[in-house]
Amino acid sequence: MSAAEATSAIDIDRSVGDFSYPESHEFDAGVGLTDKTIDYISGVKKEAEWIREFRHRALKIFRDKPMPTHWASDDLKEIDFDKIRYYLAHGQQPTRSWDDVPDDMKETFERLGIPEQERKFLAGVEAQFDSEAAYSNVKESLQKEGVIFVNSTEGLREHPEIFRKWFGKVIPTSDNKFSALNSAVFSGGSFIYVPPGVKVSHPLQAYFRINAENFGQFERTLIICDEGSEVMYMEGCTAPKFETTTLHSAVVELVAMKDAKIQYITVQNWSANVFNLVTKRGVAHENAEIRWIDCNIGSRLTMKYPGVVMKGRKARGEVISIALANDGQHQDTGAKMIHAADETTSNVVSKSISVGKGRSTYRGQVHIPKHLKGCKNNTECDALLINTKSKTDTYPAITVRGNQHATQHEASVSQVSEDQIFYMKQRGLSEAEAMSLSVNGFVNDLVREFPMEYSVELKRLIDLEMEGSVG
Amino acid sequence: MSIEISDLKVNIGDQPIIKGLNLTFPKGEVHAIMGPNGSGKSTLAKVISGHEDYEVIGGKITMDGVDLLEMEADERSREGLFMAFQYPHEIPGVTNANFIRAALQARLPKGEELDAVAYYKQLYAEMDKLEMDRKFTGRAVNEGFSGGEKKRNEILQMAMLKPSYAVLDETDSGLDIDALKVVSEGVNRMRSPERGFLVITHYQRLLDYIVPDVVHVMKGGKIIRSGDKSLALELEERGYDWVLDETAA
Ligand SMILES: Nc1ncnc2c1ncn2[C@@H]1O[C@H](COP(=O)(O)OP(=O)(O)OP(=O)(O)O)[C@@H](O)[C@H]1O
Ligand SMILES: [Mg+2]
């Protein structure tokens, strides 16, 4: 595939994402969050009683937990939970055919290029519009092998025997204020089960689209890879530019059983008024591998620290992340590696770019207890500052007990030097092109970890962000 | 058709570095500049190319009649000016192939895409001529290159960009004897009635390979004497003090 083709295939740049259709929701839980909101959501979804109770318990925990402003940004105070709408949908049942998707949604996803990508390289797609999936489909061959790829409503309703066991177990409701919020009002997201030994050769993709203003999107994703199976899941996200703040607060739980392998790839390109507060964690059993490959562009504030609990011997966890904080944005990202068995290995590589008055923060946590043997961690975090007002800070917390482990930690902060820019300008590149190329060079080794279709798009997104950042 | 520099005065901070310099080098000719350390040769090269650290407080530089001082460095480059750096910069993470490709792409009209197949064909051909291993296409620009490899890489970029005027700042220093020959041949292959060269060097030896039409002596921020290639030989024998003496007399 040529670069030009790939670019048109995944057009999620902000100028393309910045459009919206008039709202016409059949289901609307109204503004603000009370017990009634939860009963409404649970009611329209026709949920089992245990889920309704789960939600109510979560709401109580959410209310009791303070905002984590003692360690995180004060900007969180700007979120007014009473002004947000928690559930907006046309219906609760996604269609299996694009032809049956309502016109405005279909056009939205067509403009974002989703149906085209599905034809080209995906094994399954879920397209969520505000609170519910509008479209969801998985290749027939995979269904025959027993692969389940549905939204959370359907997953809990049709397959409780598979999903209930793990639901809310990797990330307990009380993990943090926003995991509690999600647990109270969750809607949409993907539920995936891959049976033993099945290796899904093409990626499954979910696309999360916010169309409505003053809205909160709370998808809930649970992926279970049974013994020896493999899957690659990709998610993309956009929202139009609204004047008011929008909240995106997802919970994503991964379970990789013995010898299984999950790769979870995110390319988010939120508009600059979105608070993106996401909790992501996976459990890797014996000799299993979980990789989070994450690219955070846009949003007003992103707080996201994907984690892996390495529960079985020789389990491996990895977080590869790129964050770009432009003017007025704060990317507060990192990784959490919990070693809970012998000979487990974790790797964290984080690169951040701060542009203009943008700020990026790395928060890492690596935990290796004393009684374990032969664990390894490698942590690298590099920050690139583009302008003199750009900011970065790093909080690595590496707790290693005992002396039978190998850990390595490297951090760097660099700037693109004026002489480097001059050298590139002398060859004919404009200042903006020189800056873009330098930034792309900085993240180059990480971009290679993304599938080709995404890496081309990433490069283009970075170019767009760098435009107008110089001078 | 030439680059014409008249009464150029350049400061760094308050410090005058170039103090009323006159120099013209036309297409079709090779001019050499020799001169003691610190006399302002690299400063001149960077001012011609448009480095912003240097403040031009007087004089003019034109290229084929167009005022260069009004143009940004990248515009000058696209108009056909090339400079081989005395100390080429490293660009972490950006491969040589991508960098040169971006530079060529920048020369195309908006919307036009460089033909990738033709590009690589040309790139490999030029690398073969410069006896550069193919692995240099995939390595980050100048990162971890030896001194000599960096200089060779400058000539590769020149060969790919095909400028109308090239300023080579001490491209010979750091080269071993074989590399000096390869690089000089690279320059000689590009000599043409359509292209002018300004070659800055400390060594007569380079001028045995790249035979200049004119040799200039720069000292104290000025060209103090110009002559034919025999001037270089004389400088090699007698040093620079003698030149100063003669002009002073
Ligand atoms: N960025 C700078 N800041 C301060 N002084 C500078 C700067 N660049 C050059 N100079 C000074 O200007 C003078 C001329 O330097 P330049 O590099 O042009 O000399 P040169 O003739 O190229 O010397 P060489 O033969 O050693 O390469 C020197 O005294 C140098 O220290
Ligand atoms: Mg010099």
PDB file of N, CA and C in Angstrom, chain A residues 3-4 417-420 422-431 433 437-438 440-442 444 448, chain B residues 51-52 72-74 77-78 81-83 85 89 91-94 99 102-103 106-107 142 154 157:
ATOM      1  N   ALA A   3       1.923   5.259   0.585  1.00  0.00           N
ATOM      2  CA  ALA A   3       1.687   6.167   1.696  1.00  0.00           C
ATOM      3  C   ALA A   3       0.385   6.931   1.491  1.00  0.00           C
ATOM      4  N   ALA A   4       0.139   7.338   0.270  1.00  0.00           N
ATOM      5  CA  ALA A   4      -1.049   8.146   0.001  1.00  0.00           C
ATOM      6  C   ALA A   4      -2.317   7.345   0.259  1.00  0.00           C
ATOM      7  N   SER A 417      17.992  21.308  18.470  1.00  0.00           N
ATOM      8  CA  SER A 417      18.903  22.449  18.499  1.00  0.00           C
ATOM      9  C   SER A 417      18.703  23.333  17.281  1.00  0.00           C
ATOM     10  N   GLU A 418      19.031  24.607  17.450  1.00  0.00           N
ATOM     11  CA  GLU A 418      18.905  25.553  16.340  1.00  0.00           C
ATOM     12  C   GLU A 418      19.815  25.170  15.190  1.00  0.00           C
ATOM     13  N   ASP A 419      20.988  24.631  15.533  1.00  0.00           N
ATOM     14  CA  ASP A 419      21.914  24.259  14.465  1.00  0.00           C
ATOM     15  C   ASP A 419      21.375  23.081  13.650  1.00  0.00           C
ATOM     16  N   GLN A 420      20.667  22.195  14.336  1.00  0.00           N
ATOM     17  CA  GLN A 420      20.041  21.082  13.610  1.00  0.00           C
ATOM     18  C   GLN A 420      18.987  21.615  12.646  1.00  0.00           C
ATOM     19  N   PHE A 422      18.923  24.598  11.361  1.00  0.00           N
ATOM     20  CA  PHE A 422      19.600  25.311  10.273  1.00  0.00           C
ATOM     21  C   PHE A 422      20.129  24.339   9.220  1.00  0.00           C
ATOM     22  N   TYR A 423      20.694  23.263   9.703  1.00  0.00           N
ATOM     23  CA  TYR A 423      21.217  22.252   8.775  1.00  0.00           C
ATOM     24  C   TYR A 423      20.105  21.773   7.838  1.00  0.00           C
ATOM     25  N   MET A 424      18.944  21.519   8.408  1.00  0.00           N
ATOM     26  CA  MET A 424      17.828  21.014   7.606  1.00  0.00           C
ATOM     27  C   MET A 424      17.277  22.094   6.683  1.00  0.00           C
ATOM     28  N   LYS A 425      17.246  23.320   7.183  1.00  0.00           N
ATOM     29  CA  LYS A 425      16.778  24.416   6.328  1.00  0.00           C
ATOM     30  C   LYS A 425      17.732  24.611   5.155  1.00  0.00           C
ATOM     31  N   GLN A 426      19.027  24.443   5.425  1.00  0.00           N
ATOM     32  CA  GLN A 426      19.987  24.611   4.332  1.00  0.00           C
ATOM     33  C   GLN A 426      19.716  23.611   3.214  1.00  0.00           C
ATOM     34  N   ARG A 427      19.079  22.501   3.557  1.00  0.00           N
ATOM     35  CA  ARG A 427      18.772  21.520   2.516  1.00  0.00           C
ATOM     36  C   ARG A 427      17.418  21.789   1.856  1.00  0.00           C
ATOM     37  N   GLY A 428      16.750  22.845   2.307  1.00  0.00           N
ATOM     38  CA  GLY A 428      15.526  23.241   1.610  1.00  0.00           C
ATOM     39  C   GLY A 428      14.238  23.021   2.380  1.00  0.00           C
ATOM     40  N   LEU A 429      14.336  22.480   3.611  1.00  0.00           N
ATOM     41  CA  LEU A 429      13.114  22.252   4.388  1.00  0.00           C
ATOM     42  C   LEU A 429      12.723  23.529   5.128  1.00  0.00           C
ATOM     43  N   SER A 430      11.441  23.830   5.138  1.00  0.00           N
ATOM     44  CA  SER A 430      10.981  24.988   5.900  1.00  0.00           C
ATOM     45  C   SER A 430      11.168  24.683   7.384  1.00  0.00           C
ATOM     46  N   GLU A 431      11.070  25.722   8.193  1.00  0.00           N
ATOM     47  CA  GLU A 431      11.261  25.517   9.625  1.00  0.00           C
ATOM     48  C   GLU A 431      10.254  24.495  10.170  1.00  0.00           C
ATOM     49  N   GLU A 433       8.688  22.119   8.490  1.00  0.00           N
ATOM     50  CA  GLU A 433       9.031  20.782   7.984  1.00  0.00           C
ATOM     51  C   GLU A 433      10.215  20.195   8.743  1.00  0.00           C
ATOM     52  N   LEU A 437      10.025  16.825  10.934  1.00  0.00           N
ATOM     53  CA  LEU A 437      10.922  15.708  10.639  1.00  0.00           C
ATOM     54  C   LEU A 437      11.732  15.344  11.886  1.00  0.00           C
ATOM     55  N   SER A 438      12.167  16.360  12.614  1.00  0.00           N
ATOM     56  CA  SER A 438      12.931  16.100  13.833  1.00  0.00           C
ATOM     57  C   SER A 438      12.083  15.364  14.863  1.00  0.00           C
ATOM     58  N   ASN A 440       9.379  13.554  14.247  1.00  0.00           N
ATOM     59  CA  ASN A 440       9.163  12.198  13.744  1.00  0.00           C
ATOM     60  C   ASN A 440      10.395  11.331  13.967  1.00  0.00           C
ATOM     61  N   GLY A 441      11.569  11.934  13.816  1.00  0.00           N
ATOM     62  CA  GLY A 441      12.803  11.205  14.079  1.00  0.00           C
ATOM     63  C   GLY A 441      12.888  10.774  15.531  1.00  0.00           C
ATOM     64  N   PHE A 442      12.463  11.664  16.402  1.00  0.00           N
ATOM     65  CA  PHE A 442      12.504  11.400  17.843  1.00  0.00           C
ATOM     66  C   PHE A 442      11.653  10.179  18.221  1.00  0.00           C
ATOM     67  N   ASN A 444      10.567   7.903  16.001  1.00  0.00           N
ATOM     68  CA  ASN A 444      10.648   6.937  14.905  1.00  0.00           C
ATOM     69  C   ASN A 444      10.673   5.474  15.343  1.00  0.00           C
ATOM     70  N   ARG A 448       7.421   2.571  14.668  1.00  0.00           N
ATOM     71  CA  ARG A 448       7.572   1.277  13.993  1.00  0.00           C
ATOM     72  C   ARG A 448       6.812   0.153  14.683  1.00  0.00           C
TER      73      ARG A 448
ATOM     74  N   HIS B  51      22.329  31.693   7.888  1.00  0.00           N
ATOM     75  CA  HIS B  51      22.254  31.390   9.318  1.00  0.00           C
ATOM     76  C   HIS B  51      21.858  32.647  10.083  1.00  0.00           C
ATOM     77  N   GLU B  52      20.897  32.477  10.999  1.00  0.00           N
ATOM     78  CA  GLU B  52      20.327  33.673  11.643  1.00  0.00           C
ATOM     79  C   GLU B  52      21.155  34.229  12.797  1.00  0.00           C
ATOM     80  N   GLU B  72      14.994  33.490   3.431  1.00  0.00           N
ATOM     81  CA  GLU B  72      15.266  32.519   4.488  1.00  0.00           C
ATOM     82  C   GLU B  72      16.231  31.443   3.962  1.00  0.00           C
ATOM     83  N   ALA B  73      16.892  30.778   4.871  1.00  0.00           N
ATOM     84  CA  ALA B  73      17.868  29.757   4.487  1.00  0.00           C
ATOM     85  C   ALA B  73      17.261  28.686   3.576  1.00  0.00           C
ATOM     86  N   ASP B  74      16.037  28.252   3.898  1.00  0.00           N
ATOM     87  CA  ASP B  74      15.444  27.172   3.114  1.00  0.00           C
ATOM     88  C   ASP B  74      15.093  27.634   1.700  1.00  0.00           C
ATOM     89  N   SER B  77      18.187  27.646  -0.354  1.00  0.00           N
ATOM     90  CA  SER B  77      18.520  26.282  -0.760  1.00  0.00           C
ATOM     91  C   SER B  77      17.685  25.858  -1.963  1.00  0.00           C
ATOM     92  N   ARG B  78      16.413  26.113  -1.881  1.00  0.00           N
ATOM     93  CA  ARG B  78      15.531  25.690  -2.985  1.00  0.00           C
ATOM     94  C   ARG B  78      15.809  26.466  -4.266  1.00  0.00           C
ATOM     95  N   LEU B  81      21.120  26.951  -3.850  1.00  0.00           N
ATOM     96  CA  LEU B  81      22.352  27.146  -3.087  1.00  0.00           C
ATOM     97  C   LEU B  81      22.581  25.958  -2.157  1.00  0.00           C
ATOM     98  N   PHE B  82      23.798  25.475  -2.141  1.00  0.00           N
ATOM     99  CA  PHE B  82      24.130  24.356  -1.255  1.00  0.00           C
ATOM    100  C   PHE B  82      25.371  24.686  -0.449  1.00  0.00           C
ATOM    101  N   MET B  83      25.361  24.247   0.806  1.00  0.00           N
ATOM    102  CA  MET B  83      26.572  24.386   1.607  1.00  0.00           C
ATOM    103  C   MET B  83      26.921  23.052   2.237  1.00  0.00           C
ATOM    104  N   PHE B  85      28.805  21.487   5.177  1.00  0.00           N
ATOM    105  CA  PHE B  85      29.206  22.036   6.475  1.00  0.00           C
ATOM    106  C   PHE B  85      30.582  21.533   6.900  1.00  0.00           C
ATOM    107  N   HIS B  89      25.701  18.401  10.939  1.00  0.00           N
ATOM    108  CA  HIS B  89      24.899  18.086  12.107  1.00  0.00           C
ATOM    109  C   HIS B  89      24.281  16.708  12.079  1.00  0.00           C
ATOM    110  N   ILE B  91      21.047  14.290  12.907  1.00  0.00           N
ATOM    111  CA  ILE B  91      19.596  14.393  13.065  1.00  0.00           C
ATOM    112  C   ILE B  91      19.085  13.062  13.602  1.00  0.00           C
ATOM    113  N   PRO B  92      18.934  12.952  14.921  1.00  0.00           N
ATOM    114  CA  PRO B  92      18.579  11.666  15.525  1.00  0.00           C
ATOM    115  C   PRO B  92      17.264  11.108  14.971  1.00  0.00           C
ATOM    116  N   GLY B  93      17.285   9.833  14.627  1.00  0.00           N
ATOM    117  CA  GLY B  93      16.051   9.146  14.233  1.00  0.00           C
ATOM    118  C   GLY B  93      15.597   9.364  12.806  1.00  0.00           C
ATOM    119  N   VAL B  94      16.178  10.346  12.120  1.00  0.00           N
ATOM    120  CA  VAL B  94      15.756  10.596  10.737  1.00  0.00           C
ATOM    121  C   VAL B  94      16.767   9.934   9.808  1.00  0.00           C
ATOM    122  N   PHE B  99      15.703  11.836   4.832  1.00  0.00           N
ATOM    123  CA  PHE B  99      16.089  13.245   4.882  1.00  0.00           C
ATOM    124  C   PHE B  99      16.293  13.809   3.474  1.00  0.00           C
ATOM    125  N   ALA B 102      13.057  14.111   1.735  1.00  0.00           N
ATOM    126  CA  ALA B 102      12.278  15.281   2.171  1.00  0.00           C
ATOM    127  C   ALA B 102      12.822  16.550   1.518  1.00  0.00           C
ATOM    128  N   ALA B 103      14.156  16.623   1.403  1.00  0.00           N
ATOM    129  CA  ALA B 103      14.765  17.805   0.791  1.00  0.00           C
ATOM    130  C   ALA B 103      14.367  17.915  -0.682  1.00  0.00           C
ATOM    131  N   ALA B 106      10.705  18.864  -0.969  1.00  0.00           N
ATOM    132  CA  ALA B 106      10.479  20.293  -0.689  1.00  0.00           C
ATOM    133  C   ALA B 106      10.663  21.158  -1.933  1.00  0.00           C
ATOM    134  N   ARG B 107      11.323  20.607  -2.951  1.00  0.00           N
ATOM    135  CA  ARG B 107      11.566  21.360  -4.177  1.00  0.00           C
ATOM    136  C   ARG B 107      10.447  21.196  -5.201  1.00  0.00           C
ATOM    137  N   ASN B 142      24.050  11.407   9.785  1.00  0.00           N
ATOM    138  CA  ASN B 142      25.318  11.741  10.441  1.00  0.00           C
ATOM    139  C   ASN B 142      25.489  11.174  11.849  1.00  0.00           C
ATOM    140  N   GLU B 154      27.960  14.699   2.978  1.00  0.00           N
ATOM    141  CA  GLU B 154      27.647  16.043   2.485  1.00  0.00           C
ATOM    142  C   GLU B 154      27.682  16.057   0.959  1.00  0.00           C
ATOM    143  N   GLN B 157      24.665  14.426  -0.524  1.00  0.00           N
ATOM    144  CA  GLN B 157      23.502  15.324  -0.543  1.00  0.00           C
ATOM    145  C   GLN B 157      23.622  16.339  -1.669  1.00  0.00           C
TER     146      GLN B 157
END
